[in-house]
Coordinates of C-alpha atoms in Angstrom, one line a residue:
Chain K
X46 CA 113.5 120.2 96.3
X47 CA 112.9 117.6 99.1
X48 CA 113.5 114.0 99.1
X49 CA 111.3 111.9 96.9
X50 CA 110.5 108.3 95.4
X51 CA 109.6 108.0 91.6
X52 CA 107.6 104.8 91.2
X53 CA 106.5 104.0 88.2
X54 CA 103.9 101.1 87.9
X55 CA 103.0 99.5 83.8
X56 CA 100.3 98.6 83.0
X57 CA 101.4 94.8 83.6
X58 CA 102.5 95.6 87.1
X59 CA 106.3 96.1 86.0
X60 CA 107.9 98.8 88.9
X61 CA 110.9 100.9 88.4
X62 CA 112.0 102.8 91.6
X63 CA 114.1 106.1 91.1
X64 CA 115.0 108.9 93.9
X65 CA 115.4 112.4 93.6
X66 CA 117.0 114.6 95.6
X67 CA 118.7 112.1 97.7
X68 CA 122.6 112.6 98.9
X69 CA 124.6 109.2 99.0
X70 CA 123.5 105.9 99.6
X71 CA 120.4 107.2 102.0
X72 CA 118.4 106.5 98.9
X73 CA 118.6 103.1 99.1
X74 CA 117.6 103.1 103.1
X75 CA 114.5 104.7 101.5
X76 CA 113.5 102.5 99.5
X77 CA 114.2 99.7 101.1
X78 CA 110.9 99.1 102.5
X79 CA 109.3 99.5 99.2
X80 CA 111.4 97.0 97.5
X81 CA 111.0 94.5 100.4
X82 CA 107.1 94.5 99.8
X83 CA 107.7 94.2 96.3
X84 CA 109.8 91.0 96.4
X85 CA 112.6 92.2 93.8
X86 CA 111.4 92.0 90.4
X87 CA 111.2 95.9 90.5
X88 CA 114.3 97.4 88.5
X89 CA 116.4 100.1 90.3
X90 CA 118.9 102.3 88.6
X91 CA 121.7 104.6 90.4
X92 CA 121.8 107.7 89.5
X93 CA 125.3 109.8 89.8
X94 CA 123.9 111.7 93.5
X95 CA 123.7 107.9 94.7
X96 CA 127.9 108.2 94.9
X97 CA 128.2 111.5 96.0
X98 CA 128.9 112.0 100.1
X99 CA 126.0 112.8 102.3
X100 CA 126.3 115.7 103.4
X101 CA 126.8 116.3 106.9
X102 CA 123.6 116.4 109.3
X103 CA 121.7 115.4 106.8
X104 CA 119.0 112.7 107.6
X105 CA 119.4 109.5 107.5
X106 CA 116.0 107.0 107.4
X107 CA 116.9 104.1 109.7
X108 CA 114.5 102.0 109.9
X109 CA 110.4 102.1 108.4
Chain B
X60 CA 95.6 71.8 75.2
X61 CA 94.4 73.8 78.0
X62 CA 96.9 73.9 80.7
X63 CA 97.9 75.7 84.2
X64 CA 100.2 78.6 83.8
X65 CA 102.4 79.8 87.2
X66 CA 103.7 83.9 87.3
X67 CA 106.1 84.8 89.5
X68 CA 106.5 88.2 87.7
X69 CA 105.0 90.2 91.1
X70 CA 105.0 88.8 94.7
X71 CA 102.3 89.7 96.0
X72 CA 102.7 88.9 100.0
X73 CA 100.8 92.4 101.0
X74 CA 97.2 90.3 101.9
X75 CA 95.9 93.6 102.3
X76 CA 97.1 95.4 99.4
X77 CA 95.3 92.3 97.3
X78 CA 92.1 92.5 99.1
X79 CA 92.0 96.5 97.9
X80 CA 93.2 96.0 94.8
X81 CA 90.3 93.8 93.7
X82 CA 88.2 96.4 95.2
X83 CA 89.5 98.8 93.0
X84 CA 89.2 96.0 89.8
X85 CA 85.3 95.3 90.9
X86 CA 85.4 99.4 91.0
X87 CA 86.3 99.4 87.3
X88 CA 83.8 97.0 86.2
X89 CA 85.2 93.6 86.8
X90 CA 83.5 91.0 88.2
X91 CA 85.1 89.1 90.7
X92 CA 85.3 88.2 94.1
X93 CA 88.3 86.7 96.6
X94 CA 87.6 83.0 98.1
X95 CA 89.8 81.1 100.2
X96 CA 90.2 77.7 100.4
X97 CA 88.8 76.9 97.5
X98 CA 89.7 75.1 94.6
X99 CA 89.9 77.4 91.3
X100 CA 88.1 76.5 88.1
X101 CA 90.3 75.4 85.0
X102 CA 89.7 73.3 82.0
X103 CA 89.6 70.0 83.3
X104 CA 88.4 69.8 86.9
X105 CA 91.4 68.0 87.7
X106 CA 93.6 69.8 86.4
X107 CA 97.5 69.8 87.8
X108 CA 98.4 72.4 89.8
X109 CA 95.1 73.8 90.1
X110 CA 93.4 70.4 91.4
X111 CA 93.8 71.3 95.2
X112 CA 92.0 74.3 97.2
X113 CA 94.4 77.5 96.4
X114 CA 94.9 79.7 99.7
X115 CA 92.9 82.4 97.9
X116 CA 90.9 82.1 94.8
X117 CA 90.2 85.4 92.4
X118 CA 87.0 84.1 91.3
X119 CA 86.0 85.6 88.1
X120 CA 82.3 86.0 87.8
X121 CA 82.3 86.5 84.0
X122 CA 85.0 83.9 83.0
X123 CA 85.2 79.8 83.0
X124 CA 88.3 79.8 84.6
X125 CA 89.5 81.6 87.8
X126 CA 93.2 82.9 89.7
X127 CA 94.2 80.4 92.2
X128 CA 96.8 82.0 94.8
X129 CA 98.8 79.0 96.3
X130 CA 101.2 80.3 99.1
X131 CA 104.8 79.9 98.7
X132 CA 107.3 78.7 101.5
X133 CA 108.4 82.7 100.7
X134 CA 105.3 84.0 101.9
X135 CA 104.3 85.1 98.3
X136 CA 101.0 84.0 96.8
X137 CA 101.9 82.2 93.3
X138 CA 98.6 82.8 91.0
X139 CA 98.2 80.1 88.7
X140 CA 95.7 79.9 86.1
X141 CA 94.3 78.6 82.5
X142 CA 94.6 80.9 80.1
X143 CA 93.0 78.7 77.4
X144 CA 90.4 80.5 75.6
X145 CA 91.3 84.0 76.5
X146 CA 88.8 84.3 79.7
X147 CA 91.6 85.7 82.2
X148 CA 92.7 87.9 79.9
X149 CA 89.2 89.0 79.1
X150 CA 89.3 90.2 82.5
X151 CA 91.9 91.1 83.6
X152 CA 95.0 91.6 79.9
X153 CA 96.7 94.3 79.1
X154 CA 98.9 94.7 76.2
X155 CA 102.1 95.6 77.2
X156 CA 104.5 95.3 74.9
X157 CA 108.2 93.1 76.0
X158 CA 105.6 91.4 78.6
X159 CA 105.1 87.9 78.4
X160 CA 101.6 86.7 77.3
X161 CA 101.2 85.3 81.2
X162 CA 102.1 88.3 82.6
X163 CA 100.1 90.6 80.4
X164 CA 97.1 88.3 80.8
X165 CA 96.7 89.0 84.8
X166 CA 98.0 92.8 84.1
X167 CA 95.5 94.6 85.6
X168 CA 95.9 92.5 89.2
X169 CA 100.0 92.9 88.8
X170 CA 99.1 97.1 88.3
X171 CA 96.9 97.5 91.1
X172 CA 98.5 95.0 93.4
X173 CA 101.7 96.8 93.2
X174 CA 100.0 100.4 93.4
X175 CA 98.1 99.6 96.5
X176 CA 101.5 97.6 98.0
X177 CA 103.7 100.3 97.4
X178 CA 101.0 103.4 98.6
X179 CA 100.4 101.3 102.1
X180 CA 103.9 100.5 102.7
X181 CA 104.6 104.6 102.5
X182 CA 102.0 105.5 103.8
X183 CA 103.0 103.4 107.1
X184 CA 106.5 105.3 106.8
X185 CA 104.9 108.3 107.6
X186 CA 105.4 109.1 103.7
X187 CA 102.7 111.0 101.3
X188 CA 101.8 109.2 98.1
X189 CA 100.4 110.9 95.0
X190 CA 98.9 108.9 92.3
X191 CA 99.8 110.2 88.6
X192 CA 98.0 108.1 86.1
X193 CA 99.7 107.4 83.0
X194 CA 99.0 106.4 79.5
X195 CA 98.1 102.9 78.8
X196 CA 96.9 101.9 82.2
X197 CA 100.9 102.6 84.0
X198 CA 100.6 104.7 87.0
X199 CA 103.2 106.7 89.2
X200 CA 103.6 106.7 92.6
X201 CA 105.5 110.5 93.7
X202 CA 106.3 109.7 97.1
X203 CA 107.5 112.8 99.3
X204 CA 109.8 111.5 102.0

């Protein structure tokens, strides 16, 4: 499964960002963007891959 | 008493993302068009906070009362708006539930403002965007990075 972004919008514009399939903390370089637009009322919760290492050569999403 | 009510639930910064989600809202039947530099219409004429011309004005063509967007030293666009009478929410409520009654009135801009924020925001990261929609008006975004 590749990388992807769950966002899930309500109905009242509530957002909630989760990853999947993500290794370490490169999750939160790709959503950073997304948050950024958003302005921080989204809620964001880490899910157990988001403390494992990356592994190695695996990419890492620098910038957007 | 009628009165102006400020949301900061959803920044919404992306001027572009607005100007499609109201597109999409006049898609789905309601009325309305985006102004700027005007002065949005409340209960009194006068009214505080909504007495001076708003950056941008969501001017509701089937209610009294309209959304004015006054820019923040942030960059975000506050809406403010009367809610007295139920017009804004006429037009543009939802009725989520653990949502506050401001927030709920002025759903449907907060749902597509964030949908088409998020979607251009991938999309200029190269990512693709799939758009699930969800019971009750939510929607998700799968975003394949």
């Amino acid at each position: 499964m590749g990388e992807e972004i769950i966002v899930d919008i309500s109905a009242a514009g509530n957002v909630n960002l989760e990853t999947r399939g993500f290794k370490g903390a490169s999750c939160a370089k790709a959503t950073e963007q997304i948050e950024i637009v958003l302005g921080g009322g989204q809620k964001k919760t880490k899910k157990p891959e988001y403390f494992a290492p990356a592994t190695t050569g695996q990419r890492t999403k620098l910038t957007f | 008493m009628s009165h102006t009510t400020t949301i900061d639930a959803v920044e919404i910064k992306d001027l572009n993302a607005l100007r499609a989600a109201i597109n999409e809202l006049k898609s789905n039947g309601v009325e309305c068009d985006l102004l700027e530099n005007a002065v949005p219409r409340a209960y009194y004429s006068n009214q505080q906070g909504m007495n001076t011309p708003a950056d941008l004005v969501l001017k509701l063509h089937d209610s009294r009362y309209d959304v004015g967007l006054y820019k923040q030293d942030n960059g975000a666009y506050q809406p403010r708006c009367d809610l007295w009478g139920g017009d804004i929410a006429r037009n543009l409520g939802v009725q989520e539930k653990g949502v506050d009654t401001a927030q709920n009135a002025l759903g449907k801009l907060f749902n597509t403002y964030s949908i088409h924020a998020v979607t251009r925001k991938a999309v200029q990261q190269g990512y693709r965007v799939q758009r699930v929609a969800k019971e009750n008006g939510a929607v998700q975004l799968r975003i394949a990075v």
